[in-house]
Amino acid sequence: QVQLVESGGGLVQAGGSLRLSCAASGRIFSSYAMGWFRRAPGKEREFVAGISRSGGSTGYVESVKGRFTISRDNAKNTVWLQMNSLKPEDTAVYYCATKRDPFDRLSYLGANGVDYWGEGTLVTVSS
């Protein structure tokens, strides 16, 4: 079973940056696409960014394109989400997620297809 632990959340002013980290356990990390979702107050969990198992493909929700960057290092079993130019509407609990990616091309993840979830880390962006 894959274990995911997020870190790096916190309070930041609008326009600032944060870097989230997700540490994954297990020997099968490289078999999975990785993604980040978020749940804003009063909202459903939504996909934010994803990266295929080898890192060759990435995908982003339109609202974060040009501001967020997802990356991974399979040797370190870690995936990151660099968040720049943060806006108050980015305030949410951010969740790391995985999905098996047998063809190494999955970069857009649906919440209903996620295999494993992390516990989440809170990002608060003040005005």
Backbone as numpy.savetxt, mean C-alpha at the origin, in Angstrom:
# Nx Ny Nz CAx CAy CAz Cx Cy Cz
1.24 -19.11 6.04 0.41 -17.93 6.04 1.29 -16.69 6.04
0.89 -15.71 5.26 1.63 -14.46 5.16 1.19 -13.52 6.27
2.17 -12.90 6.92 1.91 -11.90 7.94 2.41 -10.55 7.43
1.59 -9.52 7.57 1.91 -8.19 7.09 1.83 -7.20 8.24
2.85 -6.38 8.39 2.89 -5.38 9.45 3.26 -4.04 8.84
2.35 -3.07 8.95 2.58 -1.73 8.42 3.21 -0.83 9.48
3.92 0.17 9.01 4.46 1.20 9.89 4.67 2.47 9.08
4.90 3.57 9.77 5.23 4.82 9.11 4.12 5.85 9.09
2.95 5.49 9.56 1.87 6.46 9.61 2.12 7.51 10.66
1.34 8.56 10.60 1.48 9.64 11.56 0.70 10.86 11.14
0.99 11.95 11.81 0.35 13.23 11.54 1.28 14.11 10.72
0.76 14.65 9.65 1.55 15.51 8.77 0.67 16.63 8.25
1.29 17.78 8.00 0.55 18.89 7.43 0.35 18.70 5.93
-0.69 19.31 5.41 -0.93 19.27 3.98 0.31 19.73 3.22
0.63 19.00 2.16 1.83 19.28 1.39 3.04 18.51 1.84
2.96 17.87 2.97 4.07 17.10 3.49 4.14 15.70 2.92
5.07 14.93 3.45 5.33 13.59 2.95 5.41 12.58 4.08
5.06 11.36 3.76 5.25 10.22 4.64 5.65 9.02 3.80
6.35 8.12 4.42 6.74 6.87 3.77 6.24 5.72 4.62
5.32 4.96 4.08 4.79 3.80 4.76 5.60 2.56 4.38
5.72 1.67 5.33 6.44 0.44 5.12 5.56 -0.74 5.51
5.68 -1.81 4.77 4.98 -3.05 5.07 5.99 -4.18 5.06
6.18 -4.79 6.21 7.08 -5.92 6.34 6.28 -7.21 6.27
6.68 -8.08 5.39 5.98 -9.34 5.18 6.83 -10.51 5.65
6.18 -11.44 6.27 6.85 -12.65 6.71 6.73 -13.74 5.66
7.44 -14.82 5.88 7.29 -15.99 5.04 8.27 -16.06 3.88
8.34 -17.23 3.32 9.24 -17.49 2.21 8.59 -17.30 0.86
7.31 -16.94 0.84 6.58 -16.83 -0.41 6.25 -15.39 -0.78
6.94 -14.44 -0.15 6.68 -13.04 -0.44 6.77 -12.74 -1.93
7.74 -13.29 -2.60 7.95 -12.99 -4.01 6.89 -13.59 -4.91
6.01 -14.43 -4.39 4.93 -15.01 -5.19 3.70 -14.12 -5.26
3.70 -13.03 -4.52 2.52 -12.19 -4.36 2.72 -10.79 -4.91
1.68 -10.31 -5.56 1.57 -8.87 -5.77 1.29 -8.22 -4.42
1.71 -6.97 -4.29 1.51 -6.22 -3.06 0.71 -4.97 -3.37
-0.05 -4.55 -2.41 -0.83 -3.35 -2.62 -1.09 -2.60 -1.34
-1.53 -1.37 -1.51 -1.97 -0.54 -0.41 -3.41 -0.13 -0.64
-4.19 -0.25 0.39 -5.55 0.24 0.42 -5.67 1.26 1.54
-6.75 2.00 1.52 -7.00 2.92 2.62 -8.49 3.00 2.90
-8.78 3.30 4.15 -10.15 3.52 4.57 -10.23 4.88 5.25
-10.85 5.82 4.57 -11.06 7.15 5.13 -12.27 7.13 6.05
-12.36 8.10 6.94 -13.52 8.15 7.84 -14.84 8.14 7.08
-15.69 7.22 7.43 -17.00 7.12 6.81 -17.00 6.55 5.41
-15.87 6.05 4.94 -15.76 5.54 3.58 -15.43 4.06 3.57
-15.66 3.45 2.42 -15.25 2.07 2.21 -13.76 1.99 1.94
-13.20 0.85 2.20 -11.80 0.64 1.89 -11.60 0.71 0.38
-10.59 1.47 -0.06 -10.35 1.63 -1.48 -8.90 1.31 -1.82
-8.71 0.83 -3.03 -7.38 0.56 -3.54 -6.62 1.86 -3.76
-5.34 1.87 -3.40 -4.50 3.04 -3.57 -3.38 2.78 -4.56
-2.62 1.72 -4.35 -1.47 1.43 -5.20 -1.16 -0.05 -5.14
-0.62 -0.58 -6.23 -0.26 -1.97 -6.28 1.00 -2.18 -7.10
1.65 -3.30 -6.86 2.88 -3.63 -7.55 2.94 -5.13 -7.75
3.30 -5.55 -8.96 3.36 -6.97 -9.27 4.48 -7.65 -8.51
4.50 -8.96 -8.55 5.38 -9.70 -7.65 6.86 -9.42 -7.86
7.26 -9.10 -9.08 8.66 -8.78 -9.34 8.92 -7.27 -9.34
7.88 -6.47 -9.21 8.03 -5.04 -9.24 7.97 -4.42 -10.61
7.70 -5.22 -11.63 7.72 -4.72 -12.99 6.51 -3.91 -13.40
5.42 -4.05 -12.69 4.19 -3.33 -13.01 3.67 -2.66 -11.75
3.21 -1.44 -11.90 2.60 -0.71 -10.80 1.29 -0.10 -11.26
0.42 0.11 -10.32 -0.85 0.74 -10.61 -1.28 1.62 -9.46
-2.02 2.68 -9.78 -2.43 3.65 -8.78 -3.85 4.11 -9.04
-4.53 4.40 -7.98 -5.81 5.07 -8.13 -5.53 6.48 -8.65
-6.42 6.99 -9.47 -6.18 8.25 -10.16 -5.86 9.39 -9.21
-6.47 9.40 -8.06 -6.31 10.52 -7.14 -4.91 10.64 -6.54
-4.10 9.60 -6.63 -2.75 9.67 -6.06 -1.66 9.63 -7.11
-2.00 9.50 -8.36 -0.99 9.45 -9.42 -0.16 10.72 -9.42
1.14 10.55 -9.51 2.05 11.68 -9.48 2.44 12.11 -8.09
1.77 11.59 -7.08 2.08 11.95 -5.70 2.60 10.78 -4.89
2.06 9.60 -5.14 2.45 8.40 -4.40 3.26 7.47 -5.28
4.19 6.76 -4.66 5.00 5.77 -5.37 5.10 4.51 -4.54
4.76 3.39 -5.15 4.90 2.10 -4.48 6.16 1.41 -4.98
6.84 0.73 -4.09 8.04 0.00 -4.45 8.17 -1.21 -3.55
9.03 -2.14 -3.95 9.23 -3.33 -3.15 10.65 -3.84 -3.28
11.07 -4.58 -2.29 12.35 -5.26 -2.30 12.09 -6.67 -1.80
12.05 -7.60 -2.71 11.70 -8.97 -2.34 12.75 -9.61 -1.44
14.00 -9.20 -1.59 15.05 -9.73 -0.73 14.85 -9.33 0.71
14.20 -8.18 0.93 13.93 -7.69 2.27 12.50 -7.94 2.72
11.71 -8.56 1.86 10.31 -8.83 2.17 9.57 -7.57 2.60
9.78 -6.51 1.86 9.24 -5.21 2.25 8.66 -4.48 1.05
7.56 -3.80 1.28 6.97 -2.92 0.29 6.76 -1.57 0.94
6.96 -0.50 0.17 6.84 0.86 0.67 5.80 1.63 -0.14
5.27 2.64 0.49 4.44 3.61 -0.20 4.95 4.99 0.17
5.62 5.63 -0.77 6.08 7.00 -0.58 4.94 7.93 -0.95
4.54 8.77 -0.02 3.41 9.67 -0.21 3.91 11.10 -0.12
3.80 11.82 -1.21 4.21 13.21 -1.27 3.00 14.10 -1.54
3.18 15.38 -1.28 2.12 16.36 -1.52 0.80 15.91 -0.92
0.85 15.51 0.31 -0.32 14.96 0.97 -1.42 16.01 1.12
-2.63 15.54 1.01 -3.82 16.37 1.11 -4.68 15.88 2.27
-5.50 16.76 2.83 -6.38 16.31 3.90 -7.24 15.11 3.52
-7.64 15.02 2.27 -8.45 13.90 1.83 -7.69 12.58 1.78
-6.38 12.62 1.97 -5.59 11.39 2.08 -5.67 10.79 3.48
-6.25 11.50 4.40 -6.38 11.00 5.76 -7.16 9.69 5.76
-6.55 8.67 6.32 -7.16 7.34 6.31 -6.27 6.38 7.08
-6.82 5.23 7.36 -6.01 4.10 7.78 -5.55 3.39 6.53
-4.27 3.20 6.41 -3.68 2.56 5.24 -3.33 1.12 5.55
-3.72 0.23 4.66 -3.55 -1.20 4.85 -2.68 -1.79 3.75
-1.74 -2.58 4.15 -0.96 -3.38 3.23 -1.75 -4.64 2.89
-1.61 -5.11 1.66 -2.35 -6.28 1.23 -1.55 -7.07 0.21
-1.88 -8.34 0.09 -1.20 -9.21 -0.87 -2.22 -10.03 -1.64
-1.81 -10.40 -2.84 -2.59 -11.33 -3.64 -1.63 -12.15 -4.50
-1.88 -13.45 -4.56 -1.03 -14.30 -5.38 -1.02 -13.83 -6.82
0.16 -13.79 -7.40 0.37 -13.20 -8.72 1.16 -14.19 -9.58
0.53 -15.26 -10.04 1.27 -16.32 -10.73 1.88 -15.90 -12.05
1.32 -14.87 -12.70 1.83 -14.43 -13.99 2.64 -13.15 -13.91
2.90 -12.67 -12.71 3.76 -11.52 -12.49 3.31 -10.31 -13.29
2.03 -9.99 -13.20 1.52 -8.85 -13.93 0.42 -8.11 -13.19
0.12 -8.51 -12.00 -0.98 -7.93 -11.25 -0.52 -6.66 -10.54
-1.16 -5.56 -10.85 -0.82 -4.29 -10.21 -2.03 -3.54 -9.69
-3.23 -3.93 -10.10 -4.46 -3.35 -9.59 -5.19 -4.43 -8.81
-5.38 -4.18 -7.54 -5.98 -5.16 -6.65 -7.38 -4.70 -6.25
-8.29 -5.64 -6.23 -9.61 -5.40 -5.69 -9.68 -5.93 -4.27
-10.38 -5.21 -3.43 -10.45 -5.60 -2.02 -11.01 -7.00 -1.85
-11.92 -7.39 -2.73 -12.53 -8.71 -2.62 -11.61 -9.83 -3.08
-10.48 -9.49 -3.68 -9.54 -10.49 -4.13 -8.28 -10.60 -3.30
-8.18 -9.80 -2.26 -7.00 -9.81 -1.42 -6.90 -11.11 -0.63
-5.70 -11.66 -0.57 -5.48 -12.88 0.18 -5.14 -12.62 1.65
-4.35 -11.59 1.90 -3.94 -11.27 3.26 -3.94 -9.76 3.46
-4.30 -9.35 4.66 -4.34 -7.95 5.06 -3.43 -7.69 6.25
-2.81 -6.51 6.26 -2.18 -6.03 7.46 -3.19 -5.37 8.37
-2.73 -4.95 9.54 -3.63 -4.35 10.53 -3.90 -2.88 10.27
-3.06 -2.23 9.50 -3.27 -0.84 9.14 -2.41 0.12 9.94
-2.15 1.27 9.35 -1.44 2.35 10.01 -2.14 3.66 9.65
-2.33 4.50 10.65 -3.13 5.71 10.48 -2.28 6.86 9.93
-2.80 7.48 8.89 -2.22 8.69 8.32 -3.23 9.81 8.49
-2.80 10.88 9.13 -3.66 12.04 9.33 -2.98 13.25 8.72
-3.67 13.90 7.80 -3.14 15.07 7.11 -3.96 16.27 7.54
-3.32 17.21 8.18 -4.00 18.39 8.68 -3.98 19.50 7.64
-4.97 20.38 7.74 -5.08 21.50 6.81 -4.06 22.59 7.13
